[in-house]
Short mmCIF file of C-alpha atoms in Angstrom, two decimals:
data_model
loop_
_atom_site.label_atom_id
_atom_site.label_comp_id
_atom_site.label_asym_id
_atom_site.label_seq_id
_atom_site.Cartn_x
_atom_site.Cartn_y
_atom_site.Cartn_z
CA UNK A 14 133.50 -34.24 109.07
CA UNK A 15 131.32 -32.79 106.20
CA UNK A 16 130.87 -29.00 106.10
CA UNK A 17 127.85 -27.25 107.63
CA UNK A 18 125.25 -26.12 105.28
CA UNK A 19 122.91 -24.49 107.71
CA UNK A 20 123.40 -23.16 111.33
CA UNK A 21 120.94 -21.97 114.15
CA UNK A 22 122.73 -20.31 116.87
CA UNK A 23 121.07 -19.18 120.14
CA UNK A 24 117.62 -18.51 118.43
CA UNK A 25 115.04 -16.92 120.61
CA UNK A 26 111.44 -16.40 118.93
CA UNK A 27 108.90 -14.48 121.16
CA UNK A 28 105.25 -13.77 120.26
CA UNK A 29 103.60 -11.49 123.07
CA UNK A 30 104.93 -12.95 126.28
CA UNK A 31 105.33 -16.43 124.95
CA UNK A 32 108.89 -17.89 124.04
CA UNK A 33 108.09 -20.19 121.09
CA UNK A 34 111.82 -21.06 120.85
CA UNK A 35 114.26 -20.18 123.71
CA UNK A 36 117.93 -20.51 122.96
CA UNK A 37 117.88 -23.04 120.29
CA UNK A 38 121.11 -24.23 118.47
CA UNK A 39 121.62 -26.75 115.87
CA UNK A 40 123.80 -27.53 112.96
CA UNK A 41 123.07 -29.36 109.65
CA UNK A 42 125.91 -30.72 107.51
CA UNK A 43 126.12 -31.73 103.93
CA UNK A 44 124.88 -35.31 103.24
CA UNK A 45 124.04 -35.87 106.97
CA UNK A 46 120.63 -35.71 108.90
CA UNK A 47 120.02 -33.53 112.10
CA UNK A 48 116.64 -34.52 113.70
CA UNK A 49 114.57 -32.17 115.74
CA UNK A 50 112.23 -34.19 118.03
CA UNK A 51 109.99 -33.28 120.92
CA UNK A 52 106.06 -33.24 121.78
CA UNK A 53 103.53 -31.10 119.91
CA UNK A 54 104.23 -27.56 120.57
CA UNK A 55 107.75 -27.75 121.54
CA UNK A 56 108.93 -25.46 118.90
CA UNK A 57 110.25 -27.83 116.21
CA UNK A 58 108.60 -25.96 113.23
CA UNK A 59 109.41 -22.58 114.59
CA UNK A 60 113.13 -23.56 114.79
CA UNK A 61 113.09 -25.27 111.25
CA UNK A 62 111.18 -22.54 109.53
CA UNK A 63 113.80 -20.07 110.70
CA UNK A 64 116.14 -21.57 107.88
CA UNK A 65 113.49 -20.14 105.43
CA UNK A 66 113.55 -16.70 107.24
CA UNK A 67 109.85 -17.30 108.14
CA UNK A 68 108.47 -16.34 111.53
CA UNK A 69 105.02 -15.94 113.06
CA UNK A 70 103.43 -12.49 112.64
CA UNK A 71 104.59 -10.02 115.29
CA UNK A 72 107.44 -12.18 116.44
CA UNK A 73 110.43 -10.71 118.04
CA UNK A 74 113.65 -12.70 117.08
CA UNK A 75 117.19 -12.79 118.43
CA UNK A 76 119.99 -15.24 117.61
CA UNK A 77 121.90 -16.05 114.29
CA UNK A 78 120.57 -18.17 111.31
CA UNK A 79 122.87 -18.92 108.44
CA UNK A 80 122.11 -21.06 105.41
CA UNK A 81 124.29 -21.91 102.54
CA UNK A 82 122.29 -21.05 99.39
CA UNK A 83 118.62 -21.77 99.76
CA UNK A 84 116.74 -24.54 101.97
CA UNK A 85 113.65 -26.28 100.65
CA UNK A 86 110.72 -27.34 102.88
CA UNK A 87 108.51 -30.31 102.56
CA UNK A 88 105.63 -29.60 104.75
CA UNK A 89 103.57 -32.02 106.81
CA UNK A 90 100.73 -31.45 104.32
CA UNK A 91 102.47 -31.53 100.89
CA UNK A 92 99.30 -30.17 99.18
CA UNK A 93 100.09 -26.74 100.85
CA UNK A 94 103.16 -26.42 98.61
CA UNK A 95 101.13 -27.33 95.40
CA UNK A 96 98.86 -25.05 93.46
CA UNK A 97 95.41 -26.72 93.42
CA UNK A 98 94.60 -24.91 90.04
CA UNK A 99 97.87 -26.01 88.43
CA UNK A 100 99.02 -29.39 87.20
CA UNK A 101 101.60 -31.03 89.21
CA UNK A 102 104.47 -30.45 86.82
CA UNK A 103 103.78 -26.79 86.18
CA UNK A 104 106.05 -25.49 88.97
CA UNK A 105 108.69 -28.12 88.04
CA UNK A 106 108.83 -26.62 84.49
CA UNK A 107 108.97 -23.22 86.08
CA UNK A 108 111.94 -24.13 88.02
CA UNK A 109 113.52 -25.96 85.22
CA UNK A 110 113.33 -22.78 83.08
CA UNK A 111 115.48 -20.90 85.70
CA UNK A 112 118.20 -23.27 84.72
CA UNK A 113 118.00 -22.36 81.15
CA UNK A 114 118.16 -24.75 78.10
CA UNK A 115 116.00 -25.69 75.44
CA UNK A 116 112.41 -27.15 76.06
CA UNK A 117 113.45 -30.87 75.63
CA UNK A 118 116.26 -30.18 77.98
CA UNK A 119 114.13 -28.81 80.57
CA UNK A 120 111.58 -31.56 80.21
CA UNK A 121 114.39 -33.98 80.66
CA UNK A 122 115.34 -32.49 83.76
CA UNK A 123 111.85 -32.47 85.27
CA UNK A 124 111.45 -36.21 84.29
CA UNK A 125 114.88 -36.82 85.94
CA UNK A 126 113.90 -35.04 89.13
CA UNK A 127 110.65 -36.79 89.42
CA UNK A 128 112.35 -40.31 88.76
CA UNK A 129 114.79 -39.14 91.55
CA UNK A 130 112.00 -38.66 93.89
CA UNK A 131 110.91 -42.20 93.06
CA UNK A 132 107.85 -41.31 90.90
CA UNK A 133 107.96 -44.25 88.31
CA UNK A 134 105.55 -42.45 85.80
CA UNK A 135 106.90 -38.92 85.69
CA UNK A 136 104.87 -37.90 82.62
CA UNK A 137 101.62 -39.07 84.03
CA UNK A 138 102.13 -37.47 87.40
CA UNK A 139 103.03 -34.13 85.93
CA UNK A 140 99.83 -33.92 83.91
CA UNK A 141 97.73 -34.52 87.05
CA UNK A 142 96.30 -31.81 89.52
CA UNK A 143 97.41 -32.12 93.03
CA UNK A 144 93.92 -33.38 94.24
CA UNK A 145 94.39 -36.35 91.80
CA UNK A 146 97.40 -37.41 93.60
CA UNK A 147 97.65 -39.46 96.90
CA UNK A 148 99.31 -37.66 99.79
CA UNK A 149 102.61 -39.81 99.24
CA UNK A 150 102.58 -38.83 95.53
CA UNK A 151 102.17 -35.07 96.53
CA UNK A 152 105.14 -35.46 98.99
CA UNK A 153 107.36 -36.95 96.21
CA UNK A 154 106.27 -34.14 93.70
CA UNK A 155 107.42 -31.50 96.27
CA UNK A 156 110.66 -33.59 96.88
CA UNK A 157 111.35 -33.36 93.17
CA UNK A 158 110.94 -29.63 93.11
CA UNK A 159 113.74 -29.34 95.64
CA UNK A 160 115.85 -31.79 93.82
CA UNK A 161 115.43 -29.63 90.61
CA UNK A 162 116.23 -26.54 92.36
CA UNK A 163 119.51 -28.03 93.64
CA UNK A 164 119.21 -26.72 97.08
CA UNK A 165 121.94 -27.72 99.54
CA UNK A 166 119.29 -28.05 102.74
CA UNK A 167 115.97 -30.02 102.86
CA UNK A 168 113.78 -29.46 105.75
CA UNK A 169 111.36 -32.67 106.00
CA UNK A 170 108.43 -31.82 108.42
CA UNK A 171 107.12 -35.09 109.70
CA UNK A 172 107.43 -36.71 106.32
CA UNK A 173 105.97 -40.17 107.44
CA UNK A 174 102.95 -38.69 109.20
CA UNK A 175 99.91 -40.18 108.05
CA UNK A 176 101.68 -42.86 105.94
CA UNK A 177 101.22 -46.51 106.04
CA UNK A 178 104.06 -48.96 106.92
CA UNK A 179 105.08 -49.58 103.45
CA UNK A 180 105.14 -45.85 102.51
CA UNK A 181 107.02 -45.18 105.47
CA UNK A 182 109.71 -47.48 104.40
CA UNK A 183 109.59 -45.91 101.02
CA UNK A 184 110.00 -42.39 102.51
CA UNK A 185 113.11 -43.38 104.62
CA UNK A 186 114.67 -44.66 101.25
CA UNK A 187 113.78 -41.33 99.45
CA UNK A 188 115.43 -39.39 102.26
CA UNK A 189 118.47 -41.86 102.31
CA UNK A 190 118.93 -41.21 98.49
CA UNK A 191 118.62 -37.30 99.31
CA UNK A 192 121.59 -37.64 101.71
CA UNK A 193 123.72 -39.61 99.24
CA UNK A 194 123.37 -36.78 96.87
CA UNK A 195 125.19 -34.45 99.58
CA UNK A 196 122.04 -32.55 100.68
CA UNK A 197 121.55 -31.79 104.38
CA UNK A 198 118.40 -32.87 105.89
CA UNK A 199 116.62 -31.35 108.98
CA UNK A 200 114.26 -33.90 109.88
CA UNK A 201 111.11 -33.05 112.28
CA UNK A 202 109.53 -36.16 113.45
CA UNK A 203 107.42 -37.76 116.14
CA UNK A 204 108.47 -41.30 114.94
CA UNK A 205 111.68 -42.59 116.82
CA UNK A 206 112.16 -45.52 114.45
CA UNK A 207 112.72 -43.06 111.33
CA UNK A 208 114.85 -40.75 113.58
CA UNK A 209 117.01 -43.81 114.56
CA UNK A 210 117.44 -44.96 110.90
CA UNK A 211 118.32 -41.60 109.57
CA UNK A 212 119.70 -39.19 112.00
CA UNK A 213 123.35 -38.44 112.67
CA UNK A 214 122.55 -35.72 115.19
CA UNK A 215 119.44 -35.42 117.45
CA UNK A 216 118.11 -32.25 119.21
CA UNK A 217 115.35 -32.83 121.62
CA UNK A 218 113.09 -29.80 122.36
CA UNK A 219 110.62 -29.25 125.15
CA UNK A 220 108.54 -25.97 125.64
CA UNK A 221 110.92 -24.29 123.12
CA UNK A 222 114.03 -25.17 124.86
CA UNK A 223 116.79 -27.62 124.09
CA UNK A 224 116.81 -30.38 126.64
CA UNK A 225 119.36 -32.77 125.10
CA UNK A 226 121.31 -32.83 121.95
CA UNK A 227 124.23 -34.87 120.39
CA UNK A 228 124.98 -37.99 118.28
CA UNK A 229 121.82 -39.95 117.45
CA UNK A 230 123.54 -43.03 119.10
CA UNK A 231 123.84 -41.04 122.52
CA UNK A 232 120.57 -39.26 122.66
CA UNK A 233 117.56 -40.72 124.27
CA UNK A 234 114.77 -40.26 121.42
CA UNK A 235 111.20 -40.19 122.94
CA UNK A 236 109.49 -43.35 122.18
CA UNK A 237 105.95 -44.61 121.89
CA UNK A 238 105.09 -43.32 118.50
CA UNK A 239 103.95 -45.75 115.83
CA UNK A 240 106.99 -47.05 113.67
CA UNK A 241 109.60 -47.17 116.63
CA UNK A 242 112.25 -49.67 115.91
CA UNK A 243 113.43 -51.61 112.94
CA UNK A 244 111.55 -53.57 110.43
CA UNK A 245 110.74 -57.01 111.28
CA UNK A 246 107.88 -59.44 110.33
CA UNK A 247 105.08 -60.28 112.40
CA UNK A 248 106.26 -62.39 115.48
CA UNK A 249 106.03 -62.80 119.31
CA UNK A 250 107.62 -59.35 119.75
CA UNK A 251 105.63 -57.68 117.08
CA UNK A 252 103.31 -54.88 117.84
CA UNK A 253 100.37 -56.82 116.26
CA UNK A 254 101.02 -59.92 118.30
CA UNK A 255 98.65 -58.68 120.97
CA UNK A 256 95.30 -57.42 119.45
CA UNK A 257 92.51 -55.65 121.24
CA UNK A 258 89.67 -58.07 122.07
CA UNK A 259 86.58 -56.71 119.80
CA UNK A 260 83.63 -55.51 121.53
CA UNK A 261 80.55 -57.98 120.70
CA UNK A 262 78.63 -56.18 117.96
CA UNK A 263 76.05 -58.79 117.02
CA UNK A 264 73.38 -57.13 119.04
CA UNK A 265 73.86 -53.71 118.08
CA UNK A 266 71.67 -52.05 115.62
CA UNK A 267 72.96 -51.22 112.27
CA UNK A 268 73.71 -47.39 112.12
CA UNK A 269 75.46 -46.83 108.70
CA UNK A 270 75.35 -48.69 105.41
CA UNK A 271 77.51 -48.16 102.19
CA UNK A 272 76.17 -49.93 99.16
CA UNK A 273 78.21 -50.26 95.96
CA UNK A 274 80.11 -47.20 96.43
CA UNK A 275 82.22 -45.99 93.40
CA UNK A 276 84.11 -42.78 93.38
CA UNK A 277 85.90 -40.64 90.65
CA UNK A 278 88.12 -37.73 90.34
CA UNK A 279 87.23 -35.58 87.22
CA UNK A 280 84.71 -36.82 84.62
CA UNK A 281 83.36 -40.29 85.12
CA UNK A 282 84.24 -41.56 81.74
CA UNK A 283 87.71 -39.57 81.23
CA UNK A 284 88.52 -39.34 85.01
CA UNK A 285 90.24 -41.29 87.60
CA UNK A 286 88.30 -43.97 89.63
CA UNK A 287 89.53 -44.23 93.16
CA UNK A 288 86.75 -46.38 94.76
CA UNK A 289 85.18 -49.38 93.07
CA UNK A 290 81.93 -50.97 94.51
CA UNK A 291 82.82 -50.55 98.12
CA UNK A 292 80.21 -52.01 100.46
CA UNK A 293 80.39 -51.91 104.28
CA UNK A 294 78.37 -51.51 107.48
CA UNK A 295 78.76 -49.96 110.82
CA UNK A 296 76.91 -50.61 114.00
CA UNK A 297 76.06 -48.05 116.76
CA UNK A 298 79.01 -47.74 119.01
CA UNK A 299 81.19 -49.81 116.66
CA UNK A 300 84.88 -48.82 115.87
CA UNK A 301 85.64 -49.70 112.31
CA UNK A 302 89.22 -49.08 111.06
CA UNK A 303 89.98 -48.56 107.27
CA UNK A 304 93.63 -49.42 106.42
CA UNK A 305 95.61 -49.40 103.20
CA UNK A 306 98.59 -48.04 101.52
CA UNK A 307 98.91 -44.57 100.35
CA UNK A 308 96.54 -43.90 97.37
CA UNK A 309 94.23 -46.87 98.24
CA UNK A 310 91.21 -44.58 98.51
CA UNK A 311 90.88 -44.45 102.40
CA UNK A 312 90.52 -40.70 102.52
CA UNK A 313 88.15 -40.68 99.54
CA UNK A 314 85.86 -43.07 101.33
CA UNK A 315 85.77 -40.88 104.33
CA UNK A 316 85.10 -37.87 102.45
CA UNK A 317 82.26 -39.73 100.60
CA UNK A 318 80.77 -40.56 104.02
CA UNK A 319 80.83 -36.82 105.23
CA UNK A 320 79.44 -35.70 102.00
CA UNK A 321 82.58 -33.88 100.92
CA UNK A 322 83.19 -35.93 97.56
CA UNK A 323 80.20 -35.55 95.14
CA UNK A 324 81.43 -37.64 92.03
CA UNK A 325 80.19 -40.89 93.26
CA UNK A 326 77.40 -43.54 92.74
CA UNK A 327 76.01 -45.96 95.29
CA UNK A 328 74.12 -45.36 98.37
CA UNK A 329 75.13 -44.27 101.96
CA UNK A 330 72.32 -44.75 104.41
CA UNK A 331 72.38 -43.57 108.10
CA UNK A 332 69.85 -45.55 110.20
CA UNK A 333 68.16 -46.34 106.82
CA UNK A 334 67.84 -42.85 105.46
CA UNK A 335 69.76 -42.22 102.46
CA UNK A 336 72.30 -39.39 102.64
CA UNK A 337 72.69 -36.71 99.72
CA UNK A 338 75.99 -36.91 98.02
CA UNK A 339 76.92 -33.44 98.95
CA UNK A 340 77.06 -31.92 102.47
CA UNK A 341 75.36 -28.87 101.11
CA UNK A 342 72.33 -30.86 100.28
CA UNK A 343 72.01 -32.79 103.59
CA UNK A 344 69.75 -31.38 106.16
CA UNK A 345 71.22 -29.75 109.54
CA UNK A 346 70.79 -32.94 111.63
CA UNK A 347 72.30 -35.24 108.93
CA UNK A 348 75.39 -32.90 108.71
CA UNK A 349 75.56 -33.01 112.48
CA UNK A 350 75.20 -36.71 112.70
CA UNK A 351 78.22 -37.42 110.41
CA UNK A 352 81.19 -35.30 111.39
CA UNK A 353 84.54 -35.44 109.66
CA UNK A 354 87.95 -34.81 111.33
CA UNK A 355 90.44 -33.66 108.71
CA UNK A 356 93.92 -34.90 108.29
CA UNK A 357 95.05 -31.60 107.02
CA UNK A 358 93.59 -29.80 110.18
CA UNK A 359 95.32 -26.28 109.57
CA UNK A 360 93.56 -25.92 106.14
CA UNK A 361 90.13 -26.64 107.85
CA UNK A 362 90.39 -23.75 110.09
CA UNK A 363 89.91 -20.01 109.15
CA UNK A 364 93.29 -18.60 109.59
CA UNK A 365 91.78 -15.04 110.87
CA UNK A 366 89.49 -16.19 113.50
CA UNK A 367 90.15 -17.57 117.04
CA UNK A 368 90.06 -21.40 117.32
CA UNK A 369 87.96 -21.08 120.19
CA UNK A 370 85.30 -19.28 118.17
CA UNK A 371 85.45 -21.82 115.39
CA UNK A 372 85.15 -24.80 117.84
CA UNK A 373 82.10 -23.17 119.41
CA UNK A 374 80.43 -22.35 116.28
CA UNK A 375 79.97 -25.97 115.58
CA UNK A 376 77.48 -26.15 118.61
CA UNK A 377 75.78 -22.93 117.35
CA UNK A 378 75.28 -23.96 113.98
CA UNK A 379 74.37 -27.54 114.06
CA UNK A 380 72.75 -27.71 117.44
CA UNK A 381 71.29 -24.31 117.92
CA UNK A 382 73.03 -23.83 121.35
CA UNK A 383 73.20 -19.94 122.45
CA UNK A 384 76.76 -18.32 121.87
CA UNK A 385 77.63 -18.28 125.58
CA UNK A 386 76.68 -21.87 126.15
CA UNK A 387 78.65 -22.95 123.13
CA UNK A 388 81.83 -21.10 124.31
CA UNK A 389 81.53 -22.88 127.69
CA UNK A 390 81.19 -26.20 125.96
CA UNK A 391 83.94 -25.67 123.76
CA UNK A 392 86.26 -24.67 126.63
CA UNK A 393 85.52 -27.60 128.57
CA UNK A 394 86.01 -30.05 125.64
CA UNK A 395 89.31 -28.17 124.64
CA UNK A 396 90.46 -28.24 128.37
CA UNK A 397 90.04 -32.15 128.42
CA UNK A 398 92.31 -32.34 125.52
CA UNK A 399 94.96 -30.11 127.16
CA UNK A 400 94.26 -26.86 125.45
CA UNK A 401 93.55 -24.08 127.71
CA UNK A 402 91.40 -20.97 127.00
CA UNK A 403 94.32 -18.66 126.43
CA UNK A 404 95.71 -20.96 123.83
CA UNK A 405 92.31 -21.64 122.12
CA UNK A 406 91.76 -17.94 122.03
CA UNK A 407 94.59 -17.55 119.43
CA UNK A 408 94.25 -17.72 115.56
CA UNK A 409 95.31 -21.08 114.08
CA UNK A 410 98.96 -19.97 113.32
CA UNK A 411 99.28 -19.48 117.13
CA UNK A 412 98.84 -23.12 117.77
CA UNK A 413 101.05 -26.29 116.90
CA UNK A 414 99.78 -28.93 114.41
CA UNK A 415 98.95 -31.20 117.37
CA UNK A 416 97.01 -28.71 119.20
CA UNK A 417 95.06 -27.95 116.11
CA UNK A 418 94.40 -31.54 115.64
CA UNK A 419 92.75 -31.89 118.92
CA UNK A 420 90.80 -28.71 118.35
CA UNK A 421 89.52 -30.19 115.01
CA UNK A 422 88.53 -33.22 117.19
CA UNK A 423 86.69 -31.03 119.64
CA UNK A 424 84.97 -28.90 116.99
CA UNK A 425 83.45 -32.30 115.60
CA UNK A 426 82.56 -33.51 119.13
CA UNK A 427 80.40 -30.26 119.71
CA UNK A 428 78.02 -31.32 116.98
CA UNK A 429 77.13 -34.52 119.08
CA UNK A 430 77.60 -36.74 116.16
CA UNK A 431 76.37 -40.20 115.71
CA UNK A 432 79.34 -41.12 113.52
CA UNK A 433 82.59 -39.71 113.79
CA UNK A 434 84.97 -40.07 110.64
CA UNK A 435 88.56 -39.52 111.77
CA UNK A 436 91.14 -39.29 109.06
CA UNK A 437 94.61 -39.95 110.33
CA UNK A 438 93.76 -37.89 113.40
CA UNK A 439 96.66 -39.08 115.64
CA UNK A 440 99.31 -38.79 113.01
CA UNK A 441 100.72 -35.36 113.96
CA UNK A 442 100.66 -36.07 117.64
CA UNK A 443 103.38 -36.86 119.99
CA UNK A 444 103.16 -40.35 121.69
CA UNK A 445 101.67 -38.82 125.07
CA UNK A 446 98.88 -36.84 123.42
CA UNK A 447 98.27 -39.74 120.97
CA UNK A 448 97.64 -41.88 123.83
CA UNK A 449 95.15 -39.40 125.44
CA UNK A 450 93.34 -38.90 122.11
CA UNK A 451 93.03 -42.94 121.84
CA UNK A 452 91.50 -43.06 125.15
CA UNK A 453 88.97 -40.35 124.46
CA UNK A 454 87.86 -42.20 121.24
CA UNK A 455 87.56 -45.33 123.33
CA UNK A 456 85.43 -43.47 125.96
CA UNK A 457 83.16 -41.92 123.29
CA UNK A 458 82.36 -45.23 121.77
CA UNK A 459 81.82 -46.87 125.06
CA UNK A 460 79.67 -44.28 126.59
CA UNK A 461 76.04 -45.95 126.44
CA UNK A 462 74.36 -42.48 126.52
CA UNK A 463 75.98 -41.37 123.20
CA UNK A 464 76.98 -44.58 121.41
CA UNK A 465 79.15 -42.71 118.95
CA UNK A 466 80.24 -44.82 116.14
CA UNK A 467 83.69 -44.37 114.77
CA UNK A 468 85.31 -45.00 111.31
CA UNK A 469 88.97 -44.64 111.76
CA UNK A 470 91.10 -44.07 108.55
CA UNK A 471 94.60 -44.89 109.43
CA UNK A 472 97.83 -46.13 108.46
CA UNK A 473 98.75 -47.05 112.01
CA UNK A 474 97.91 -50.78 112.28
CA UNK A 475 98.96 -50.76 116.13
CA UNK A 476 96.34 -47.98 116.55
CA UNK A 477 93.83 -50.04 114.74
CA UNK A 478 94.41 -53.12 116.78
CA UNK A 479 94.05 -51.03 120.05
CA UNK A 480 90.83 -49.49 119.04
CA UNK A 481 88.98 -51.41 116.31
CA UNK A 482 86.25 -53.86 116.49
CA UNK A 483 86.52 -54.57 112.79
CA UNK A 484 89.04 -53.79 110.05
CA UNK A 485 88.52 -53.01 106.25
CA UNK A 486 91.43 -53.26 104.02
CA UNK A 487 91.53 -51.16 100.74
CA UNK A 488 93.97 -51.56 97.73
CA UNK A 489 93.52 -49.99 94.51
CA UNK A 490 90.01 -48.55 95.57
CA UNK A 491 88.77 -51.89 96.31
CA UNK A 492 88.01 -53.82 99.71
CA UNK A 493 90.40 -56.76 99.46
CA UNK A 494 89.98 -57.80 103.14
CA UNK A 495 87.62 -57.27 105.89
CA UNK A 496 86.57 -58.87 109.25
CA UNK A 497 87.12 -58.75 112.94
CA UNK A 498 90.30 -56.84 114.00
CA UNK A 499 91.75 -59.90 115.79
CA UNK A 500 91.50 -62.12 112.58
CA UNK A 501 92.59 -59.62 110.04
CA UNK A 502 95.38 -58.16 112.02
CA UNK A 503 96.76 -61.66 113.12
CA UNK A 504 96.04 -64.08 110.42
CA UNK A 505 95.23 -62.14 107.26
CA UNK A 506 94.12 -63.73 104.13
CA UNK A 507 95.21 -61.17 101.47
CA UNK A 508 98.77 -60.74 100.33
CA UNK A 509 98.16 -56.74 100.64
CA UNK A 510 97.28 -57.06 104.21
CA UNK A 511 100.31 -59.49 104.93
CA UNK A 512 102.66 -56.82 103.25
CA UNK A 513 101.32 -53.96 105.56
CA UNK A 514 101.94 -56.18 108.64
CA UNK A 515 105.25 -57.22 107.56
CA UNK A 516 106.33 -53.61 107.17
CA UNK A 517 105.54 -53.01 110.86
CA UNK A 518 108.39 -52.24 112.97
CA UNK A 519 109.12 -53.76 116.54
CA UNK A 520 110.37 -51.66 119.37
CA UNK A 521 114.15 -51.37 119.00
CA UNK A 522 116.21 -53.15 121.69
CA UNK A 523 117.54 -51.05 124.56
CA UNK A 524 121.16 -49.69 124.06
CA UNK A 525 123.46 -51.44 126.45
CA UNK A 526 125.02 -49.12 129.05
CA UNK A 527 128.77 -49.26 128.48
CA UNK A 528 129.29 -48.56 132.33
CA UNK A 529 127.01 -51.44 133.03
#
């Protein structure tokens, strides 16, 4: 058995009267993967960050944490580990400088680290700023930092969250390569398929306590998340074999129209074109899924709709009324009408103000609701999403990623939007919570009094088939296929769509009971 490179023994972390983790023990071994699984808010991140010596403010800590050397951390949002004002290769160069050597030798080590992280054009990537990279590319740059530093332990926090099936397969391959280098991996994941493929040991947490642990083949990993199982092409047992029957939309009035949308990063002539001549429509109460691989332009399209990406040409019309490029130039009712729920929810909240106050502020600012009434509305909506008032009264660092994701959705809903743009909003949620959010979105779009239209940016084709009336597939910033969800997700025309479907997993077969 390989040597331990990190060990947590009887860890207890208490903030106020709440135990975030209570008696957690785990071991990470060289070249082996230990997976921490459990629902949102179960204490996974608190236990993992203990390897870095990081704890919430004011926490009381008991137990022992030992690490051989240093641990590296790939956050769920890799952009948080990158400096937006520095090119992506800048920190890599700083790390290489610590290892000494001439400039040419340092550059060679940086290129090798980027190639080891499976970035095929290392020089080009190193010259870009983080915002010019897709989420998957940002993740690989952070991985290259860890490889260059030569750390013995890597913490991978939900590395497949928000990723399309093809990218998920790539991430699994990258982590296998890390293990082959003798690096121990602590994997935090909601994805049972990824856990089954990578983990040697599994620790299951619930409400801060270990409820089960042991070899991966013996531990029951909670299922229900997308990506469970092993890779298989579409077939009778595939998750895409049953597609939600689309709601008739022919008689619905058109609510949103996009005409010839082209978007850039940087200067139009010297920058990067991320969307090319995209056109689409959205009816009142319609659910439109926008899918595609990492870097295809999905998030840029969503940000354009919400007025968060100014460098674009073309027109976006809401009920025939052209929307200004920037949210700053939109009228209050236009801002309220098109609400955006960020994938990186933690960065979208003020870290110093209570979450409840920030959710309520949406109704005050965009609808003119008095503070007391807005607070009552916020409490009611948050409670419907499983977040009680005491939890919502904390600042964002007192909520889990999944709780913040639901709070961000509540904040958008308090604006009473006509169009809700959701960017991977279920990706950070455990299966049970994901199901609840899915049902909530279904209810919103089905409510005849509200008739909220939904633009769902997602890598999760199983979610698209459950929710969407229509699907738009992006690749390289262009629409390569669109149509009714039933048609696109069962009989795709374009090779890109077919590859996405073929990368979808199927539920794993149950493990036979030896005693049976």
